[in-house]
Amino acid sequence: MATEEDIDYSLSRVPDEAKQPFWRILFIRIGAICCVSQLMLGAALGFGMTFWDAFLATMLGSVLLQVVSWALGTAAAHEGLSTSLLSRWAGFGKGGSALFGGVVAISMVGWFGVQNSVFGEGMASIVTLTDFLGGMEYPVWAIITGLGITLLVVFGIKAIANFAAIFVPLFVIVVIVAAAIILQNHSLTELLTTAPPGPALTLGAATTMVAGGFIAGAICTPDYARFLKNGNQVFWMTLIGTFVGELGMNLLAVMLAHAMGTENVVDIMMGTSGIIGVIIVVASTVKLNDINLYSSSLGLATMLNALFNKKLSRNALVWTLGIVGTALSVIGIINYFTDFLVLLGVAIPPVAGIMVIDYFVLRRSRKTLDESRAKGQLPAKVENWNPIAIVCWIAGFAVGEITSIMAIGIPGLNSLILAGVLYWAIMKAYAGIKKQDVITFAETDQVL
């Protein structure tokens, strides 16, 4: 059972009595997708594609994300484990989970800082134009939102879900209102049939933009999907989130790009009304950035536990990460690390490919997971390292980075698929050489 400082089971299973209503987790999912950056993505598609070509690209990219999210989310709902903790019994062992937890922690707190910068800059520019709230400047806004979201995450998944239940509908409503104001002089037929106003964008490039924009978020789906009861709920959560967040926001932004002849639709929407602009920025940032910090804290908890065999205060980890991310955004350093964060983004997908193969195909730890789950506990033992998983992770990362540089396919998915297939092939070949059905590596009983 979780302590007061670990209300979200960072290093344990989520017990049945702590599972959450479907709607709560659904709002978190929609909030993670339905944001300003999604509008910017849709506008970029609309600037270079017809409406129906943009629709096809969004569908293709969304389906790929749906499959990844559903697979990992189903495993998490079944086991009640976060992404980084699940990786211990889904291919990586204790040492591998430390590496993965560290990558997730750094990547997500980095994006927390980047989003916090966007919030502060957006609020500062809006209040300057409207003289709203006395014209407070960027550093003050960045501190307010950074520490505010940190406090929200400290209160756990219920608080995150409750805030999402308020801000997701609010965000959708104000975006629709702003869009209606802009589109009122354009017919639907015109918006659906007009030629793209900008340089042509290929279907492959557009699909890459859609899938690549949320691949890391899809892989962190288990962090909140573990609070659902079963895989069916995970399926509907991801499906509804895709239709509302991906299709809804993207296609609305496509029409806006066609109507205005520009991909810079967000600034124009914010300029329709000062208070609407404020709500769009605040609502988008709160419901997206809390998940970044939440996943970062879970990854850091897993990493530090694997390295030092200690369960550290979750609240302390959240506050530390939140303050660091806020401070970096306030002084502006975080913006220089964007390329590094993109690099880390390519490093995360291969882990998903390996985890899916290990959990659903090879099923190496399923028996011990089933036995311990019946007792509401973690397995009594865990592998120290799985060298094959680490090698396949590195190989997948290399392929993702190379295909990113060469603009071949979707780098994140290239790395995910390559790592998964390679892991399956090597593990099966090694099992054949050893004449064993299941290959396991040296284990330890120091699970936590």
Short mmCIF file of N, CA and C in Angstrom, two decimals, residues 12 24-25 46 68 110 160 203 261 292 306 360:
data_model
loop_
_atom_site.label_atom_id
_atom_site.label_comp_id
_atom_site.label_asym_id
_atom_site.label_seq_id
_atom_site.Cartn_x
_atom_site.Cartn_y
_atom_site.Cartn_z
N SER A 12 5.49 0.59 -6.89
CA SER A 12 4.66 -0.55 -6.52
C SER A 12 3.52 -0.67 -7.52
N ARG A 24 -11.79 9.95 -15.79
CA ARG A 24 -10.66 10.72 -15.26
C ARG A 24 -9.41 10.54 -16.12
N ILE A 25 -9.11 9.29 -16.42
CA ILE A 25 -7.90 9.00 -17.20
C ILE A 25 -8.09 9.44 -18.65
N GLY A 46 -2.04 21.94 -43.01
CA GLY A 46 -2.96 22.67 -43.87
C GLY A 46 -2.27 23.65 -44.80
N VAL A 68 0.86 1.67 -30.54
CA VAL A 68 1.90 1.71 -29.51
C VAL A 68 1.30 2.01 -28.14
N GLY A 110 12.93 18.12 -19.29
CA GLY A 110 13.40 19.07 -20.29
C GLY A 110 12.24 19.69 -21.06
N ILE A 160 -4.39 15.75 -11.10
CA ILE A 160 -4.11 15.95 -12.53
C ILE A 160 -5.37 15.71 -13.35
N LEU A 203 2.84 13.26 -48.41
CA LEU A 203 2.11 12.45 -47.44
C LEU A 203 3.06 11.80 -46.44
N GLY A 261 -4.51 31.56 -45.13
CA GLY A 261 -3.37 31.52 -46.02
C GLY A 261 -2.03 31.56 -45.32
N ASN A 292 4.18 15.82 -18.35
CA ASN A 292 5.63 15.81 -18.53
C ASN A 292 6.34 15.64 -17.19
N ALA A 306 16.86 1.81 -8.60
CA ALA A 306 17.69 0.77 -9.20
C ALA A 306 19.17 0.96 -8.85
N PHE A 360 4.49 -9.38 -24.63
CA PHE A 360 3.39 -10.02 -25.35
C PHE A 360 3.80 -11.23 -26.19
#
